XYZ file of N, CA and C in Angstrom:
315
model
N 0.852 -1.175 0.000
C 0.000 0.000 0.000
C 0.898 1.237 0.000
N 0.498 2.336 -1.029
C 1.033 3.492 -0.561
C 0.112 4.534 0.163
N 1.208 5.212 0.606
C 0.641 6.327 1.581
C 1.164 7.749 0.662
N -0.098 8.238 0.696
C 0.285 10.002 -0.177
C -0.476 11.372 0.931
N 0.880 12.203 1.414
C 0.154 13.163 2.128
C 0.732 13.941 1.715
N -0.147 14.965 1.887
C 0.315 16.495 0.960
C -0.233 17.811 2.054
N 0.415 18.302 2.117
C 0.265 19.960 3.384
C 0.421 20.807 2.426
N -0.675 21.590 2.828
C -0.928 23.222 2.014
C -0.789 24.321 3.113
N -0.223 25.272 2.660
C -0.204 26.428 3.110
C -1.093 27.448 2.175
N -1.803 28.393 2.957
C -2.918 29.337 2.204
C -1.543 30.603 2.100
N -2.057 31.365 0.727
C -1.824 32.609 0.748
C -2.104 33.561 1.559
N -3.435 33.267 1.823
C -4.141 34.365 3.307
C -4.944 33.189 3.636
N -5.364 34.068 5.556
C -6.609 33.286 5.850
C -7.633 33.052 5.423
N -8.251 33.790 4.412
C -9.509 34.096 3.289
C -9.121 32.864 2.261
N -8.250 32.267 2.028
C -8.017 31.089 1.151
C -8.411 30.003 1.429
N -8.077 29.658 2.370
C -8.340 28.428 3.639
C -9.417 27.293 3.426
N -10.323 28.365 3.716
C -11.382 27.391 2.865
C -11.648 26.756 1.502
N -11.467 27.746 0.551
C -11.742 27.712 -0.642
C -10.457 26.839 -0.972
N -9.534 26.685 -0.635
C -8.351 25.539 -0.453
C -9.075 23.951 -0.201
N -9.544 23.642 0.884
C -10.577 22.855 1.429
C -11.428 22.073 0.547
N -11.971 23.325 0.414
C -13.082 23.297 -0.977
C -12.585 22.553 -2.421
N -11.353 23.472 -2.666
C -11.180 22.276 -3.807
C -10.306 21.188 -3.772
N -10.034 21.045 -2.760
C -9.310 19.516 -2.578
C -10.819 18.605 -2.410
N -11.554 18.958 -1.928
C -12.572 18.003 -1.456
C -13.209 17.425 -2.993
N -12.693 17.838 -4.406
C -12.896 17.160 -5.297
C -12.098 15.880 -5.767
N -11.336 15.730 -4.853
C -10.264 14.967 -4.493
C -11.100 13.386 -4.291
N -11.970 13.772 -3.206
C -12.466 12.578 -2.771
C -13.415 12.288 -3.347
N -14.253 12.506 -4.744
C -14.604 11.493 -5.842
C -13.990 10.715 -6.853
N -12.422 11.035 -6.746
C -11.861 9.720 -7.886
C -11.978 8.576 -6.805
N -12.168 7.744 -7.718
C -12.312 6.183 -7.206
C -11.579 5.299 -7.031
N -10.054 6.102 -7.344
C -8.986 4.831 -7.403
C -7.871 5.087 -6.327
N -8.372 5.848 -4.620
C -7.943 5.313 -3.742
C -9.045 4.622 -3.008
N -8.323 4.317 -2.011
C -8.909 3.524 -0.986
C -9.282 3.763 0.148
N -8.690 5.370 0.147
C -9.144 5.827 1.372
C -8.202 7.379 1.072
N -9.191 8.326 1.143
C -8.687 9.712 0.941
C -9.543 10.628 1.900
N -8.695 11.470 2.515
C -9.146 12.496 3.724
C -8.456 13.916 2.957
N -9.258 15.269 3.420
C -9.247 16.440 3.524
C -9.508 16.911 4.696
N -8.822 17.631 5.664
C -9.027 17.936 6.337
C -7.791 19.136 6.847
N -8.524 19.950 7.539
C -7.869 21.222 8.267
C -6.872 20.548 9.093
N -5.555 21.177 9.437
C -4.661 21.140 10.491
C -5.452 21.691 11.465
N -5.125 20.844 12.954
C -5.544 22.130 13.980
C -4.686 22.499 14.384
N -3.382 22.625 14.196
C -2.409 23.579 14.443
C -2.121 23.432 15.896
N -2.277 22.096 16.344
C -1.855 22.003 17.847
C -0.931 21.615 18.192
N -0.137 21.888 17.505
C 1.869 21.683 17.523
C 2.439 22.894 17.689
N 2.851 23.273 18.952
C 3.202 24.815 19.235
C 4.385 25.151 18.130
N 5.119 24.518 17.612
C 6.153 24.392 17.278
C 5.700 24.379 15.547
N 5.213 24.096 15.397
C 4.770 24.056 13.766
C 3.176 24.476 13.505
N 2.876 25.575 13.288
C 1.922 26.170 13.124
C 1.268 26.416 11.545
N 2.095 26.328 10.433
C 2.068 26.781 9.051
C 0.676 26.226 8.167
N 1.252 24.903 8.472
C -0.066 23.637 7.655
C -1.272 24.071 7.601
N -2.027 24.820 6.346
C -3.147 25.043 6.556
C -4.308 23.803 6.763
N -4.062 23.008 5.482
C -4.817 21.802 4.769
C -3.743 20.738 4.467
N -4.856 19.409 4.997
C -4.018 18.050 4.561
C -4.809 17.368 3.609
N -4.297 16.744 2.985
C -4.217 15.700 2.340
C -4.005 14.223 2.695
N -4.637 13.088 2.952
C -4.296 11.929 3.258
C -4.665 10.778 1.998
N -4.147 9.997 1.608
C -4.493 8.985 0.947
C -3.874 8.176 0.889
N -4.987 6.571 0.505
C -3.703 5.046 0.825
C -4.479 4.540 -0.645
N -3.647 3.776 -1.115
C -3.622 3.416 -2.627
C -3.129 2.080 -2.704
N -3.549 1.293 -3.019
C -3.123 -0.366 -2.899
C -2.018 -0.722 -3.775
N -1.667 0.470 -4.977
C -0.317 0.429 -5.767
C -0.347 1.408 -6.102
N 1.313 1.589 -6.736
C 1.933 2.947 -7.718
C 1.061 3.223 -8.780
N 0.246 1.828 -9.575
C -0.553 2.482 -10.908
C -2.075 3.019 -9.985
N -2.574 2.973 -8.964
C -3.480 3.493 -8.406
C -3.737 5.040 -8.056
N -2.048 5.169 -7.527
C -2.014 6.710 -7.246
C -1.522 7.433 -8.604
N -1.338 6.783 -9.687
C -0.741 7.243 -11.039
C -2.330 7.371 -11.538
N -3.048 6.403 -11.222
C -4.641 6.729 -12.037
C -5.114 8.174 -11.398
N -4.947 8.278 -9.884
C -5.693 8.798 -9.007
C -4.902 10.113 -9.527
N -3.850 10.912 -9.962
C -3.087 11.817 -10.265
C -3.464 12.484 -11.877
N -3.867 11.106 -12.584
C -4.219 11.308 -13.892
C -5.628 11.755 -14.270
N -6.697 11.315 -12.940
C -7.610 11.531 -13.003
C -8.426 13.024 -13.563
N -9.272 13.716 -14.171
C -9.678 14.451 -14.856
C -9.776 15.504 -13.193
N -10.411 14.987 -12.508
C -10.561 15.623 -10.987
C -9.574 16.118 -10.258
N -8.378 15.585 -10.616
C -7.183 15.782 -9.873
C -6.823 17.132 -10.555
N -6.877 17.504 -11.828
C -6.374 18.749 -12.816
C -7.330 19.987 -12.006
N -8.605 19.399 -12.027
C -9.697 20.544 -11.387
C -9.087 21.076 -10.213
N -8.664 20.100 -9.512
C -8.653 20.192 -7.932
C -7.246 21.215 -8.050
N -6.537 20.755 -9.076
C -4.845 21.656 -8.716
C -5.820 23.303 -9.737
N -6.526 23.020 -10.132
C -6.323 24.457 -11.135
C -7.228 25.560 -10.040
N -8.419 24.732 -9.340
C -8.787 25.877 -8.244
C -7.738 26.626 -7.073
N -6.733 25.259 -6.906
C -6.011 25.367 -5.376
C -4.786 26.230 -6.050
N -4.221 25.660 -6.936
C -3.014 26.455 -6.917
C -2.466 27.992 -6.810
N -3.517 28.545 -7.555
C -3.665 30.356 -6.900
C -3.853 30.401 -5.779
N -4.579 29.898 -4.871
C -4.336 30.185 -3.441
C -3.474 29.928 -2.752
N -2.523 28.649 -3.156
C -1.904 28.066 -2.221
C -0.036 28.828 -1.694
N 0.006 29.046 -0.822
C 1.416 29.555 -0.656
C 2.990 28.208 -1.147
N 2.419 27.352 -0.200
C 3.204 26.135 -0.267
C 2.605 24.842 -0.569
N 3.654 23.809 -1.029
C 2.339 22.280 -1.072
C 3.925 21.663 -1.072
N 3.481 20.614 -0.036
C 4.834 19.500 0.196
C 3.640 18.041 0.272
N 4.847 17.163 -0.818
C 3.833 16.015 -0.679
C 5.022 15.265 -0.301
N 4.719 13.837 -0.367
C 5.496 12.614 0.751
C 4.620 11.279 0.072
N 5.186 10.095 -0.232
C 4.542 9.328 -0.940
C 5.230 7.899 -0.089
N 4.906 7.275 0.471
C 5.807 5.853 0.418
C 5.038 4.465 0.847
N 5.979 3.918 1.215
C 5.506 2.329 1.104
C 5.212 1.859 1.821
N 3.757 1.618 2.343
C 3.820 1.017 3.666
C 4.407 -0.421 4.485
N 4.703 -1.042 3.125
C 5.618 -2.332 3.892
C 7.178 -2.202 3.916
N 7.262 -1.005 3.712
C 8.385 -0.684 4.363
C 8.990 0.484 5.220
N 8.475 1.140 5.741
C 8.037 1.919 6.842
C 8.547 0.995 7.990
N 9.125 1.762 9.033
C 8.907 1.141 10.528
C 8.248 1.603 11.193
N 7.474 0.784 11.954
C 5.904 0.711 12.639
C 6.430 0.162 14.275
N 5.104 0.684 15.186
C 5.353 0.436 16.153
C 3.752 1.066 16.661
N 3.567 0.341 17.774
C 2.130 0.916 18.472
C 2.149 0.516 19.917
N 1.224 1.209 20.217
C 1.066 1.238 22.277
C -0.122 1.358 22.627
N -0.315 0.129 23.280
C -1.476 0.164 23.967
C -1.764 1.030 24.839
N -2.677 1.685 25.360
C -2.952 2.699 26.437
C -3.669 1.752 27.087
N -3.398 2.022 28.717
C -4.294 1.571 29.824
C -4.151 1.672 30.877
């Protein structure tokens, strides 16, 4: 599986949304498996910038290559990109990643 996350920074606070807005055309292509939009809440004293995320998991490379090629994906960059200050994406593999988890109790 891959993992694709992408952080936006707005030009202004007045962007923010309308940032939001067109990523959320994001989540009608059909060829992930799981795609999120959602606001940072900025509760990292230390890193404040991240307006908007991006999350998505893709069961292969030709999935997120469909999901990139997709007619929706062009829409989604041609609304966002005038607003956006910054965009950092990150793509990798989840079976090869090191993992680790903790139970709470």
């Amino acid at each position: 599986m891959i993992r694709h996350i992408v952080l936006f920074t707005a030009k202004s606070g007045k962007d923010i949304e309308p940032i939001r807005q067109g990523l959320e055309l994001l989540t009608h292509i059909p060829h992930a498996s799981r795609l999120e939009i959602a606001l940072n809440r900025k509760s990292d004293p230390k890193s404040k910038v991240v307006d908007v995320v991006v999350y998505g998991e893709f069961v292969n490379d030709a999935a997120l290559a469909a999901y990139k090629g997709h007619a929706l994906y062009a829409e989604a960059i041609k609304r966002v990109s005038p607003l956006r200050e910054l965009r950092f994406a990150a793509d990798y593999d989840v079976s090869k990643a090191a993992t680790g988890s903790r139970e709470e109790g």
